[in-house]
mmCIF file of C-alpha atoms and ligand atoms in Angstrom:
data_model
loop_
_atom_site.group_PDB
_atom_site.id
_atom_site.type_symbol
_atom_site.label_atom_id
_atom_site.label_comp_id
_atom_site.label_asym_id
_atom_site.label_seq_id
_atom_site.Cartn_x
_atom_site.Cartn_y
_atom_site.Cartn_z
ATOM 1 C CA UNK A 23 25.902 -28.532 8.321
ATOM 2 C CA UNK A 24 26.671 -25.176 7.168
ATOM 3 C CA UNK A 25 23.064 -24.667 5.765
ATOM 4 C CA UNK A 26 21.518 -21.715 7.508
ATOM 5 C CA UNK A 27 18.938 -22.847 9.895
ATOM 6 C CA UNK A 28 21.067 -25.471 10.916
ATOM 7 C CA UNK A 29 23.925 -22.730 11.574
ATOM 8 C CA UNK A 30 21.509 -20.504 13.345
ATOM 9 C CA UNK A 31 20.952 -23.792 15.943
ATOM 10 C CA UNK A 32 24.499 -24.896 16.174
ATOM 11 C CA UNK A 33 25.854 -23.354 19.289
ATOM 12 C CA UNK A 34 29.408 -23.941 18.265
ATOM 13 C CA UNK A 35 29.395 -21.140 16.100
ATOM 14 C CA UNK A 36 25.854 -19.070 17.176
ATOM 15 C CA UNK A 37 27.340 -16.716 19.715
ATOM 16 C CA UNK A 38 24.508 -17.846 22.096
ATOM 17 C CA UNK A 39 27.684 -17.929 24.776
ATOM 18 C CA UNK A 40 27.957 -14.154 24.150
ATOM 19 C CA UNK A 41 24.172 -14.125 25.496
ATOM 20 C CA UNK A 42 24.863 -16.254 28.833
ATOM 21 C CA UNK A 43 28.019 -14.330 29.244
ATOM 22 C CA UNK A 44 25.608 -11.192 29.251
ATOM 23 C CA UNK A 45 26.604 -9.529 26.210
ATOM 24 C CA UNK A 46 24.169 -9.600 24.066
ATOM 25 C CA UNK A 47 20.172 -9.488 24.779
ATOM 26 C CA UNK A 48 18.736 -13.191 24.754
ATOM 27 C CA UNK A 49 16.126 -12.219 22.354
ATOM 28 C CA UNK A 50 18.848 -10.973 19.772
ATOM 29 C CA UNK A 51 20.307 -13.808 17.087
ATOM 30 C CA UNK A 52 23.964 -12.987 15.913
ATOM 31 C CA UNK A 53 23.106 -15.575 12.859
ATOM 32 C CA UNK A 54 20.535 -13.211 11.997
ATOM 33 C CA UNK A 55 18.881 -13.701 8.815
ATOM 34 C CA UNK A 56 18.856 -14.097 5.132
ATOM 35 C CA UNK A 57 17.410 -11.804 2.909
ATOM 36 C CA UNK A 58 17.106 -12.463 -0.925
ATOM 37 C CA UNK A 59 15.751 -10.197 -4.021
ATOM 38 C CA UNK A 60 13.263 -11.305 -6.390
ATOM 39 C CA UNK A 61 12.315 -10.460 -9.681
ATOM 40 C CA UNK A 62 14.171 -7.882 -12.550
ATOM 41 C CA UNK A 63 13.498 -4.969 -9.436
ATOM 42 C CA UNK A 64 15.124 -7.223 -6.895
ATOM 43 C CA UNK A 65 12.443 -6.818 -4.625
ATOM 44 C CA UNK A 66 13.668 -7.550 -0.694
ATOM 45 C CA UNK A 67 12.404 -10.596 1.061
ATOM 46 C CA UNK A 68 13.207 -12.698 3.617
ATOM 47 C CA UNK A 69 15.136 -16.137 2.145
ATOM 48 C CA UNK A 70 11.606 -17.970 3.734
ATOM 49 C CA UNK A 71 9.465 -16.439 0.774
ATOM 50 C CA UNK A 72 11.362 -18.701 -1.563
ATOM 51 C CA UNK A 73 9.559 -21.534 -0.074
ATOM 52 C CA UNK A 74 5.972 -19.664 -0.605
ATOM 53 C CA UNK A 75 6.809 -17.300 -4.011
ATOM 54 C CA UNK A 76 5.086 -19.650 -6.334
ATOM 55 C CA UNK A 77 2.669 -20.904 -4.136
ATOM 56 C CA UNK A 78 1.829 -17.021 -3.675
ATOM 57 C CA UNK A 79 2.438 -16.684 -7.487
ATOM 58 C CA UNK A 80 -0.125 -19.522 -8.785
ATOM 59 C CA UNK A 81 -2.785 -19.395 -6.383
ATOM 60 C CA UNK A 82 -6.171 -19.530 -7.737
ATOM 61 C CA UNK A 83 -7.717 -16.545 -7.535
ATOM 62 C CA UNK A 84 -11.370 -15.796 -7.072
ATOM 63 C CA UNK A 85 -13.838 -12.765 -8.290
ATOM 64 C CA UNK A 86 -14.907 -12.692 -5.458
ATOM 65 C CA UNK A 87 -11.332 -12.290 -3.606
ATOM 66 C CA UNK A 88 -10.165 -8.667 -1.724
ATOM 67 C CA UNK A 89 -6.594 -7.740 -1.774
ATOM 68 C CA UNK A 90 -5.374 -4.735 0.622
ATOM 69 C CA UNK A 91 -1.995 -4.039 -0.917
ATOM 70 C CA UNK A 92 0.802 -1.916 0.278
ATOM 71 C CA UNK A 93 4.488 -1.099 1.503
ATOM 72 C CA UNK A 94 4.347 -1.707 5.047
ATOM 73 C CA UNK A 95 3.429 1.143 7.587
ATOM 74 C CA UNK A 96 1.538 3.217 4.698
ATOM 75 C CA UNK A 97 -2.125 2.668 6.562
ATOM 76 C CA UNK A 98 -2.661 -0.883 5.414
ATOM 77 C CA UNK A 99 -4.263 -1.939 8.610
ATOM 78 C CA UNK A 100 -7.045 1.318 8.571
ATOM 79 C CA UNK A 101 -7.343 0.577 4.418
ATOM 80 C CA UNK A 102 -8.230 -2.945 5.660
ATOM 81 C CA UNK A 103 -11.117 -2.225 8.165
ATOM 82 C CA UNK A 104 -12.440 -0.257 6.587
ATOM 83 C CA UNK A 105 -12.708 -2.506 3.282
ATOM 84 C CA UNK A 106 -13.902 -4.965 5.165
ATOM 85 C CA UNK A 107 -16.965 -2.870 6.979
ATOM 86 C CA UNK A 108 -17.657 -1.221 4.011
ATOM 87 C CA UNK A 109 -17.627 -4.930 2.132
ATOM 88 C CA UNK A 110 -19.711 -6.762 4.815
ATOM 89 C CA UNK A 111 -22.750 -4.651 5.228
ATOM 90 C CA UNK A 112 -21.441 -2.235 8.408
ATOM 91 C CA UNK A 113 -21.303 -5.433 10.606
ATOM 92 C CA UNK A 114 -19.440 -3.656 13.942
ATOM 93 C CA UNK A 115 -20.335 -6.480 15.939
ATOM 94 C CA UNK A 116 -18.018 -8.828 13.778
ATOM 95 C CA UNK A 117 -15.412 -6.120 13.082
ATOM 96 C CA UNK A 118 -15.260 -5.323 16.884
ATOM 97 C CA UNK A 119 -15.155 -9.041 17.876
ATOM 98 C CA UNK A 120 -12.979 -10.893 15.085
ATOM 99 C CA UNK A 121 -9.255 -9.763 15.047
ATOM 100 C CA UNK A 122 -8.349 -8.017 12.162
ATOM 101 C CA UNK A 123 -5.664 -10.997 11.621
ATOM 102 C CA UNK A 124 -8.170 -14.069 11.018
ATOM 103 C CA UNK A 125 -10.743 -11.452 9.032
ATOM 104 C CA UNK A 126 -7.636 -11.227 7.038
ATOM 105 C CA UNK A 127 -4.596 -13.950 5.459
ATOM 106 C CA UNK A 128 -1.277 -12.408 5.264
ATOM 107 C CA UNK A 129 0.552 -13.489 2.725
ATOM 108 C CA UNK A 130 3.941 -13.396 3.247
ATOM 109 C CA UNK A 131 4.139 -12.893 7.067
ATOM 110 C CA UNK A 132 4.646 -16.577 7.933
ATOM 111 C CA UNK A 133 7.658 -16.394 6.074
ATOM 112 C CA UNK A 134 8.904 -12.870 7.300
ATOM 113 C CA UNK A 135 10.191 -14.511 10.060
ATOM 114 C CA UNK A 136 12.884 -17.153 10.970
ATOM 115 C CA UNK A 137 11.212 -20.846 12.249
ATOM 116 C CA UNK A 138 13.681 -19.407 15.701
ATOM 117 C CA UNK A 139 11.332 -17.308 16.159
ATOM 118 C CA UNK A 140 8.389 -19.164 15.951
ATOM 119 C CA UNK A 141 9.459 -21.904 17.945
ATOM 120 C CA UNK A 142 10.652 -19.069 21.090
ATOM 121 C CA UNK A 143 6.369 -17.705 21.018
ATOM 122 C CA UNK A 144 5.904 -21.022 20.676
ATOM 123 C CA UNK A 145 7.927 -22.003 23.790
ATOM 124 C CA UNK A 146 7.060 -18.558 25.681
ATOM 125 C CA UNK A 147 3.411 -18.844 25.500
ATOM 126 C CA UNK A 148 3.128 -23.265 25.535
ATOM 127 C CA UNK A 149 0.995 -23.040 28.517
ATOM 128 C CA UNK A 150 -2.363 -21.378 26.829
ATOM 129 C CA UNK A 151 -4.224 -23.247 24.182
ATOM 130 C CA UNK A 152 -5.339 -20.006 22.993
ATOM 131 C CA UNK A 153 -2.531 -18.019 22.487
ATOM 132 C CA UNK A 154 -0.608 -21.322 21.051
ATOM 133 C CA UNK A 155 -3.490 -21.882 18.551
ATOM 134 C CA UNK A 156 -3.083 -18.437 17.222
ATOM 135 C CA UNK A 157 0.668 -18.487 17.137
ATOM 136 C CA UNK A 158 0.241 -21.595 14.983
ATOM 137 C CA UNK A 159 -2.345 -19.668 12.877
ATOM 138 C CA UNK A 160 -0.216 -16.757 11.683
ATOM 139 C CA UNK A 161 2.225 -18.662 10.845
ATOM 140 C CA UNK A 162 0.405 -20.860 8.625
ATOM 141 C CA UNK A 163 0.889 -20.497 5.241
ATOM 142 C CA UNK A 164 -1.684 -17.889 4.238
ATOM 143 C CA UNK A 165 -2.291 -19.983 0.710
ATOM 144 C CA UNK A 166 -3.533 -23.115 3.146
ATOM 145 C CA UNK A 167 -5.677 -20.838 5.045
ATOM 146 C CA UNK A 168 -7.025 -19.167 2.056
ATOM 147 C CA UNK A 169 -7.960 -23.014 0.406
ATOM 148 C CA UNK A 170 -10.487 -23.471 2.875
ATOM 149 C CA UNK A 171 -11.560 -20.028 3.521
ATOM 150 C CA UNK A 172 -14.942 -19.153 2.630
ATOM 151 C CA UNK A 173 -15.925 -16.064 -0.322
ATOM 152 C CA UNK A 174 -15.117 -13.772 -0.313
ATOM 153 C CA UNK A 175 -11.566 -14.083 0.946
ATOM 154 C CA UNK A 176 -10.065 -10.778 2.608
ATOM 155 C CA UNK A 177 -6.129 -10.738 1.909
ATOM 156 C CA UNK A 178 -3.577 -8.693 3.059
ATOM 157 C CA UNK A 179 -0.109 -8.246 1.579
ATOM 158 C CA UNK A 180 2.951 -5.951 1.470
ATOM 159 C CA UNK A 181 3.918 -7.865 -1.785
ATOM 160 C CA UNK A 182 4.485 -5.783 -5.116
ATOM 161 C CA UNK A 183 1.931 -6.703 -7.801
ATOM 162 C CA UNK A 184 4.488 -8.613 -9.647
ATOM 163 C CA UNK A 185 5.217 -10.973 -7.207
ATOM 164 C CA UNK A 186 1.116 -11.109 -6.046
ATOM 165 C CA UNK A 187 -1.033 -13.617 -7.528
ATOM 166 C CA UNK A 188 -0.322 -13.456 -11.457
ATOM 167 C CA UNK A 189 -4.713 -13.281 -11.819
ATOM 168 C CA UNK A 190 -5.179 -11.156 -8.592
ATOM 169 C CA UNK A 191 -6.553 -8.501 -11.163
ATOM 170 C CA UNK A 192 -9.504 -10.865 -12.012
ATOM 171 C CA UNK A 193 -10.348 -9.986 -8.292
ATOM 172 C CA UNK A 194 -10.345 -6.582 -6.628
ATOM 173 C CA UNK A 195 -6.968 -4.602 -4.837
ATOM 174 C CA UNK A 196 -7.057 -1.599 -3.348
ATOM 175 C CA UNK A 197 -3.490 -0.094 -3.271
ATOM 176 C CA UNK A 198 -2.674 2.476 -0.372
ATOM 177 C CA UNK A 199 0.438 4.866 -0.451
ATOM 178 C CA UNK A 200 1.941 6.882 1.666
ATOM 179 C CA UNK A 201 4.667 9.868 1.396
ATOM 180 C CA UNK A 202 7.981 7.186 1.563
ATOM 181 C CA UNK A 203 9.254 9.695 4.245
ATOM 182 C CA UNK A 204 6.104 9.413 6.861
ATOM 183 C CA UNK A 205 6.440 5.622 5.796
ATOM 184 C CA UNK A 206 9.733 5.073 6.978
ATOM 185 C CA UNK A 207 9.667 6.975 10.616
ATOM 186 C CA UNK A 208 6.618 4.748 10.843
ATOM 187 C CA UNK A 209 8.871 1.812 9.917
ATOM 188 C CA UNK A 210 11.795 2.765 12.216
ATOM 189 C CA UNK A 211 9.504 2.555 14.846
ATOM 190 C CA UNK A 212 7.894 -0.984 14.294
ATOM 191 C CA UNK A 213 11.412 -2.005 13.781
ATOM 192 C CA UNK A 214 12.011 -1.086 17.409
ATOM 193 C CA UNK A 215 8.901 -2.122 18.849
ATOM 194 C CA UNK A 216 9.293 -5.717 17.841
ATOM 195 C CA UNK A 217 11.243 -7.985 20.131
ATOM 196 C CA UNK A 218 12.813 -10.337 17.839
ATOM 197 C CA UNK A 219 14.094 -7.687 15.107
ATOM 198 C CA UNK A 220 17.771 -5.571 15.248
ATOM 199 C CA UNK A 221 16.822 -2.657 16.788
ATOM 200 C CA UNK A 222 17.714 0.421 14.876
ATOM 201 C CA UNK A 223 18.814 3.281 17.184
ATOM 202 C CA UNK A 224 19.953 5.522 14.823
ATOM 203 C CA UNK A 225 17.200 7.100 12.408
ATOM 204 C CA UNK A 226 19.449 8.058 9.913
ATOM 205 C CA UNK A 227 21.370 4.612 9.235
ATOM 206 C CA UNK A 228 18.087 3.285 9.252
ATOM 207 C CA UNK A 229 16.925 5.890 6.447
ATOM 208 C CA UNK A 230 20.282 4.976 4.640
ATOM 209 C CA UNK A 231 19.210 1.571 4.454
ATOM 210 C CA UNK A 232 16.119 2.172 2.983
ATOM 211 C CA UNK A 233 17.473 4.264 0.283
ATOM 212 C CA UNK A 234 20.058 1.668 -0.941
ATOM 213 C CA UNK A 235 17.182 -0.301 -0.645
ATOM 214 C CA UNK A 236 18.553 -2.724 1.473
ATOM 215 C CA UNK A 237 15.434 -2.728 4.087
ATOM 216 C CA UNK A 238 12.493 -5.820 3.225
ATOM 217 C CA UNK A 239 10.016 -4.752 0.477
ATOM 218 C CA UNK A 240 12.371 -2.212 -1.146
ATOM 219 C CA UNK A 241 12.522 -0.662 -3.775
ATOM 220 C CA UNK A 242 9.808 1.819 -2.740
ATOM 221 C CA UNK A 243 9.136 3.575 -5.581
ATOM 222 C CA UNK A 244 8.653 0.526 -8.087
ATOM 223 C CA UNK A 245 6.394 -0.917 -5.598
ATOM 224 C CA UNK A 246 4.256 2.145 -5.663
ATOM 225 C CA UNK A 247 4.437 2.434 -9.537
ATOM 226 C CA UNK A 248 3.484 -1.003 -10.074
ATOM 227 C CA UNK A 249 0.286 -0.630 -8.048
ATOM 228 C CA UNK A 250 0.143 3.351 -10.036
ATOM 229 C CA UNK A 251 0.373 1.950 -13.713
ATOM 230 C CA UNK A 252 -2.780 -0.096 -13.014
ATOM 231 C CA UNK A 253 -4.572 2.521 -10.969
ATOM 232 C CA UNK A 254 -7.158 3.143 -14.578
ATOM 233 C CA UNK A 255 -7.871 -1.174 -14.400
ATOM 234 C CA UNK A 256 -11.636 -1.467 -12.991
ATOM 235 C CA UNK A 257 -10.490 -3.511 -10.712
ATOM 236 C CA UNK A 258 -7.694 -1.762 -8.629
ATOM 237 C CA UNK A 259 -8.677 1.169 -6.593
ATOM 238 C CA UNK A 260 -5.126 3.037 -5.678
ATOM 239 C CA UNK A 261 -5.680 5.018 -2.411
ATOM 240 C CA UNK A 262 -3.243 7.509 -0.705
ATOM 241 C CA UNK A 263 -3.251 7.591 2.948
ATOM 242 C CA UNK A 264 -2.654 11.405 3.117
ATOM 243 C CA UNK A 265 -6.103 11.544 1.025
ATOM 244 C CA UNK A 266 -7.417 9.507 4.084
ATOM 245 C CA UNK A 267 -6.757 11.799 6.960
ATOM 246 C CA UNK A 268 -7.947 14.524 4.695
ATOM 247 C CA UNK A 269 -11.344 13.539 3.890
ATOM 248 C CA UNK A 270 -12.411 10.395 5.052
ATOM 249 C CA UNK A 271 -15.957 10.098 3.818
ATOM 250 C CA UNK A 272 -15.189 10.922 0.305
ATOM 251 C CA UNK A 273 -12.361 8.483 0.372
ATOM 252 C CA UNK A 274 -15.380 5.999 2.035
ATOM 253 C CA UNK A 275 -17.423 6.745 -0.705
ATOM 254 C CA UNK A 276 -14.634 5.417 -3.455
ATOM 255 C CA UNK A 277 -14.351 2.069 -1.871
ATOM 256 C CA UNK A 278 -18.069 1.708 -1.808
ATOM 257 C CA UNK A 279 -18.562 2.538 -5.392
ATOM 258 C CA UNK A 280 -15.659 0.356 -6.742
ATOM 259 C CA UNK A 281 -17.472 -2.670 -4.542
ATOM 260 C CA UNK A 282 -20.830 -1.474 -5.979
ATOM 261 C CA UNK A 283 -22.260 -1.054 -2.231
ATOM 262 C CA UNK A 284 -24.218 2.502 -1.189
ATOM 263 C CA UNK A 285 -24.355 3.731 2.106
ATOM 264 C CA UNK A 286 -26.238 7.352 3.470
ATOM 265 C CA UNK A 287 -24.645 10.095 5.113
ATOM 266 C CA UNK A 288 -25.578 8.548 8.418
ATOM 267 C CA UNK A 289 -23.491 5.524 7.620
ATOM 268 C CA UNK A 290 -20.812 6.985 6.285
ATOM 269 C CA UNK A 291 -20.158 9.605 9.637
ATOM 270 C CA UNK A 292 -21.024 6.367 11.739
ATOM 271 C CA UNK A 293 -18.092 4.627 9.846
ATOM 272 C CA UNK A 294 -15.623 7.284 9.650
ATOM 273 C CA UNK A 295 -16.276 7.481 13.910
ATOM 274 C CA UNK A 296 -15.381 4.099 13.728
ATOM 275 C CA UNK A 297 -12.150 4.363 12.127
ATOM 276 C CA UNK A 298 -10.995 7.748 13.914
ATOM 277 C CA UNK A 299 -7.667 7.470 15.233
ATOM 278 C CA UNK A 300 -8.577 7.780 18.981
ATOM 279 C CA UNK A 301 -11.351 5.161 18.316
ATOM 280 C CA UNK A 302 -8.819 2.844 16.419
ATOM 281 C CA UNK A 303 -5.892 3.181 18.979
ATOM 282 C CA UNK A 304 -8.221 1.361 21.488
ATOM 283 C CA UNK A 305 -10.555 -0.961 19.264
ATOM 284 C CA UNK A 306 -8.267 -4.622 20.128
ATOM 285 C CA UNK A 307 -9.697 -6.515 16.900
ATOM 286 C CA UNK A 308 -7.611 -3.690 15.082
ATOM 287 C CA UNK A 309 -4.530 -2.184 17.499
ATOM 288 C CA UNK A 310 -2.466 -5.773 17.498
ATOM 289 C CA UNK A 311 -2.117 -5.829 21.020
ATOM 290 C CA UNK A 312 -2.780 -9.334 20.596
ATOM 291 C CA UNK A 313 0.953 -9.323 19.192
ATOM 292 C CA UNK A 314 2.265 -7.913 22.353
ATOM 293 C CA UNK A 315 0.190 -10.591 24.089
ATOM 294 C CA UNK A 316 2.373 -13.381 22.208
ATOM 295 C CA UNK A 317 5.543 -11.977 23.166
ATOM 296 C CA UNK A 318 5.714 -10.648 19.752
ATOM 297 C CA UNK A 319 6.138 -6.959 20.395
ATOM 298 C CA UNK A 320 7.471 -4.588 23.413
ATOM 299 C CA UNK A 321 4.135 -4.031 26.115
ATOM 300 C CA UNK A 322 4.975 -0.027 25.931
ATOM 301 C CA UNK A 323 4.982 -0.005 22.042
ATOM 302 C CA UNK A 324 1.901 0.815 19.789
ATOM 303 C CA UNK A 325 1.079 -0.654 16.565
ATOM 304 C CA UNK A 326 -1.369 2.614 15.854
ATOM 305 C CA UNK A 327 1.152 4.890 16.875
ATOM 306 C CA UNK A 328 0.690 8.774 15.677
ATOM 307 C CA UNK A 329 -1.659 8.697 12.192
ATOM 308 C CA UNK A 330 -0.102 12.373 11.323
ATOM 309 C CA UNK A 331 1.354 13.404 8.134
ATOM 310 C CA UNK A 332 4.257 14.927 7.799
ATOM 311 C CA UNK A 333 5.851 13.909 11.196
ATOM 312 C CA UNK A 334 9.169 13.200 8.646
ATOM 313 C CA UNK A 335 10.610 16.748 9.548
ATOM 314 C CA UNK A 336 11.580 15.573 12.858
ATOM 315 C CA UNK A 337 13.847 12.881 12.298
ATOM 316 C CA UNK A 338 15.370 14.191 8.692
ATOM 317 C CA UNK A 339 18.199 16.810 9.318
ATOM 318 C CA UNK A 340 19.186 18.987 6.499
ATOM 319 C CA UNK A 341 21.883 16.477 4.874
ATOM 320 C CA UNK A 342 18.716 14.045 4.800
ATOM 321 C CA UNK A 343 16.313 16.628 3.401
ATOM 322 C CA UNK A 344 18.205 17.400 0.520
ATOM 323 C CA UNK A 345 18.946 13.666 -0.095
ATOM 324 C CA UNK A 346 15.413 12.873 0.395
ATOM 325 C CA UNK A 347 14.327 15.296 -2.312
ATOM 326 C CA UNK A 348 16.929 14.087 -4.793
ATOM 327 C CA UNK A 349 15.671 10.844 -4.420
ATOM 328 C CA UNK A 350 11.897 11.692 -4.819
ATOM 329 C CA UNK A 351 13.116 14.113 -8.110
ATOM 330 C CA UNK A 352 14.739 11.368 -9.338
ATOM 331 C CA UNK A 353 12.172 8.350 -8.850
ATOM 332 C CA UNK A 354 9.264 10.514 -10.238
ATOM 333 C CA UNK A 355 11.159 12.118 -13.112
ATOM 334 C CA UNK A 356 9.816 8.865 -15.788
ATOM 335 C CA UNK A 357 6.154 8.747 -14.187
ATOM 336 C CA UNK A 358 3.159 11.264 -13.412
ATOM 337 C CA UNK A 359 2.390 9.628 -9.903
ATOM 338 C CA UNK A 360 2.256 12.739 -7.689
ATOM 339 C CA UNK A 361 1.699 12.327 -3.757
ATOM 340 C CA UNK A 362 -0.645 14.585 -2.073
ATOM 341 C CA UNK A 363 1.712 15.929 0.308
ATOM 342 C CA UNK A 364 4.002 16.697 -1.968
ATOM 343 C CA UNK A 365 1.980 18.952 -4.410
HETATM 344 P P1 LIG B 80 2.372 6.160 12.246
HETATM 345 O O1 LIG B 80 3.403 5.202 12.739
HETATM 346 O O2 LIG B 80 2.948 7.290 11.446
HETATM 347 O O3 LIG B 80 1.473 6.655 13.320
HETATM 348 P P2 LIG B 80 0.208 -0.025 8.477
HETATM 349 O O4 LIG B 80 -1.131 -0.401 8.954
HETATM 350 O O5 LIG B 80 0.385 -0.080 6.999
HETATM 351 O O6 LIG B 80 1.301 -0.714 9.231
HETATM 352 O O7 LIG B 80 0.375 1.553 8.786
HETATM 353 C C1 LIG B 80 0.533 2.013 10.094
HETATM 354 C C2 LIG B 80 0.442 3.528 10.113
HETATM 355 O O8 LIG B 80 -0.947 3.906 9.896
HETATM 356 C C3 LIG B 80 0.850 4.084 11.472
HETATM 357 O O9 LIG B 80 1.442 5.362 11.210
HETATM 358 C C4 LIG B 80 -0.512 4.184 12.157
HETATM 359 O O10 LIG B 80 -0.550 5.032 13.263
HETATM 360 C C5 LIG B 80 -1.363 4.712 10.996
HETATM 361 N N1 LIG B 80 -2.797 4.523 11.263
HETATM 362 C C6 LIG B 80 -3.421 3.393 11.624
HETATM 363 N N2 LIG B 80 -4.729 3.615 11.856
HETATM 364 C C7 LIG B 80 -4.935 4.922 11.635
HETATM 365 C C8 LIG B 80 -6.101 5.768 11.723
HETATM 366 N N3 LIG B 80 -7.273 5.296 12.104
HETATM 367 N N4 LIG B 80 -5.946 7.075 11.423
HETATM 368 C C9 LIG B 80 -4.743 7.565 11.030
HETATM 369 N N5 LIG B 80 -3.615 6.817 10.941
HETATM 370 C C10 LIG B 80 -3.714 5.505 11.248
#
C-alpha cells in the first residue's frame, strides 16, 4: 500500500484534487519520484535503474559493439551521428531516414522515467499505431532490444563507466565532455522543455542542485574522470565537445582512425556540412522532434538548442562564478584532465 508506485496512483493521498481544483498543472505529479545513488561515488539515478543495473552491468558485450558515452547535454547526440556515419560507410540516406533513437539503444532511458508517465504518452497518443509503437519502443528495455539487434550494435548512455557494461572495454566508447558550466545551462533548459519534469525557474537553485550533486547522473567530475583515466586504453576515444566546434574535421579524422576507416578531404567537408549546427537543427532523424510529437516535450522547445561555448556567463552571477571556480579548483586539484575552455 504504501509502496511507491502504488502511492503515486492512490488518489487518497496523490494531490491529484489539487489538479482538478486548478492548482497545480495536470501534467505535474506531487508524488514525484525516487531517486537512488549507486556505487562508492553514489552516482544519481532514478529508483527504476535498480530494476535494469545488473542487467546493464552483465550484458554480453560484443567487439563489434559502439558505446557513445557521456553526462547528458555535453554533445552526445552530434558525437553519435557522427560515429555512426563515420562507422557505416557515409550512408546519408540511412542517417537522414532512420531516427537517431532506433540507430541507437539507450540504456537507461526506459527507466529515467516513472511507468505514470509512460502510461499518460501512452494514453495521449492511443489513437496512432505509429506513434504508440514507438512509445512502446523507447521504453523497452534497451538490453532486450540490444539481444536481437544485429552487429554492430550502436549504444547510447549517460551511465558512468562503472556502472556500464563491466566488458564494454572489449568493445569501443567514445567519451564526450563538455565544460560542466555550458553542460548545465544546457541541462536547465531540457529540464524545462520536457513536459513531465519539475520545471526549474530559477537558474541558480538549479545550479545549486547540481553542485550538491543532487541532480540525475551526478557527480560530474567522477563521471568525467572515469571516462579520463581510460582515455590511453585502445579502445576508448575521450572527445571534448569544445574540441568539436573548434575543428571538426580533425576531430572527424580521430574517430575514423580509432574505427580503422579512411575518408578524403571531400568526405570529410561533406560530413562536417552534415553535422553543422544549422544543418542539424533541421535534420528530424537527429533534432527529436519526434519527442515533441509524443507529447514528450513542449512544441516551442528545441532539443539542438544553441551549440555555443561559453554561453555559462549569462546565467552565473558573480556569487556563482566564484563558486563555480572553487569547485572546478577543487575537482581537478588530484587529476591532470584539463578542459579546453578552460586553458
Ligand atoms: P546547447 O543546449 O548548449 O545548445 P546532448 O546531445 O548530449 O544532449 O547535448 C546537447 C547539446 O549539444 C546542446 O547544447 C545542443 O545544442 C548541442 N549540439 C547538438 N548538435 C550540435 C551541433 N551540430 N553543433 C554544435 N552543438 C550541437
Amino acid at each position: 500500500h504504501l509502496s511507491f508506485e502504488n502511492f503515486k496512483k492512490n488518489p487518497s493521498v496523490n494531490y491529484d484534487l489539487m489538479k482538478e481544483l486548478g492548482l497545480m498543472y495536470t501534467d505535474k505529479d506531487f508524488i514525484r519520484k525516487v531517486i537512488i545513488r549507486i556505487g562508492p561515488k553514489g552516482y544519481v539515478l532514478h529508483e527504476k535503474f535498480k530494476s535494469a543495473a545488473a542487467n546493464v552491468y552483465n550484458m554480453e558485450v560484443r567487439s563489434s559493439d559502439v558505446f557513445v558515452a557521456s553526462f547528458p547535454r555535453s554533445g552526445t547526440t552530434w558525437t553519435q551521428d557522427m560515429v555512426w556515419l563515420i562507422m557505416s560507410d557515409l550512408d546519408y540516406e540511412r542517417a537522414l531516414n532512420i531516427p537517431l533513437t532506433e540507430r541507437y539503444a539507450f540504456f537507461e532511458f526506459f527507466s529515467s522515467f516513472d511507468d505514470g508517465i509512460k502510461m499518460k504518452l501512452l494514453d495521449a497518443n492511443k489513437d496512432d499505431e505509429a506513434k504508440l509503437k514507438e512509445i512502446k519502443l523507447i521504453f523497452k528495455p534497451a538490453t532486450e532490444i540490444l539481444e536481437t539487434t544485429p552487429s554492430p550494435r550502436f549504444i547510447k548512455t549517460h551511465l558512468p563507466l562503472s556502472l556500464m557494461p563491466r566488458k564494454a572495454l572489449e568493445a569501443k566508447i567514445v567519451y564526450v565532455a563538455r565544460d560542466p558550466r555550458d553542460a548545465i545551462v544546457s541541462l536547465y533548459h531540457l529540464v524545462n522543455s520536457m513536459r513531465f519534469m519539475n520545471l526549474e525557474h530559477d537558474f541558480k537553485a538549479f545550479w545549486n542542485t547540481f553542485v550538491k550533486n543532487l541532480q540525475p547522473w551526478t557527480p560530474y567530475f567522477d563521471h568525467v574522470k572515469e571516462a579520463w583515466e581510460k582515455r590511453d586504453h585502445p579502445n576508448m576515444l575521450f572527445l571534448f565537445y569544445e574540441d568539436m566546434r573548434k575543428d571538426l574535421p580533425s576531430v572527424v579524422r580521430r574517430i575514423s582512425d580509432f574505427f580503422g576507416k579512411k575518408y578524403n578531404e571531400e568526405e570529410i567537408a561533406r560530413l562536417c556540412d552534415h553535422l553543422s549546427f544549422d544543418n542539424f537543427k533541421k535534420n528530424t532523424s537527429v533534432n527529436f522532434d519526434l519527442i515533441k510529437e509524443l507529447g514528450f516535450m513542449y512544441a516551442d522547445k528545441d532539443f539542438i538548442r544553441k551549440g555555443k561555448s561559453g554561453g555559462w556567463r549569462d546565467y552565473f552571477d558573480e556569487e556563482m562564478t566564484a563558486e563555480a571556480d572553487k569547485w572546478i579548483e577543487e575537482n581537478l586539484r588530484d587529476t591532470d584532465l584539463r578542459f579546453p575552455s578552460m586553458q
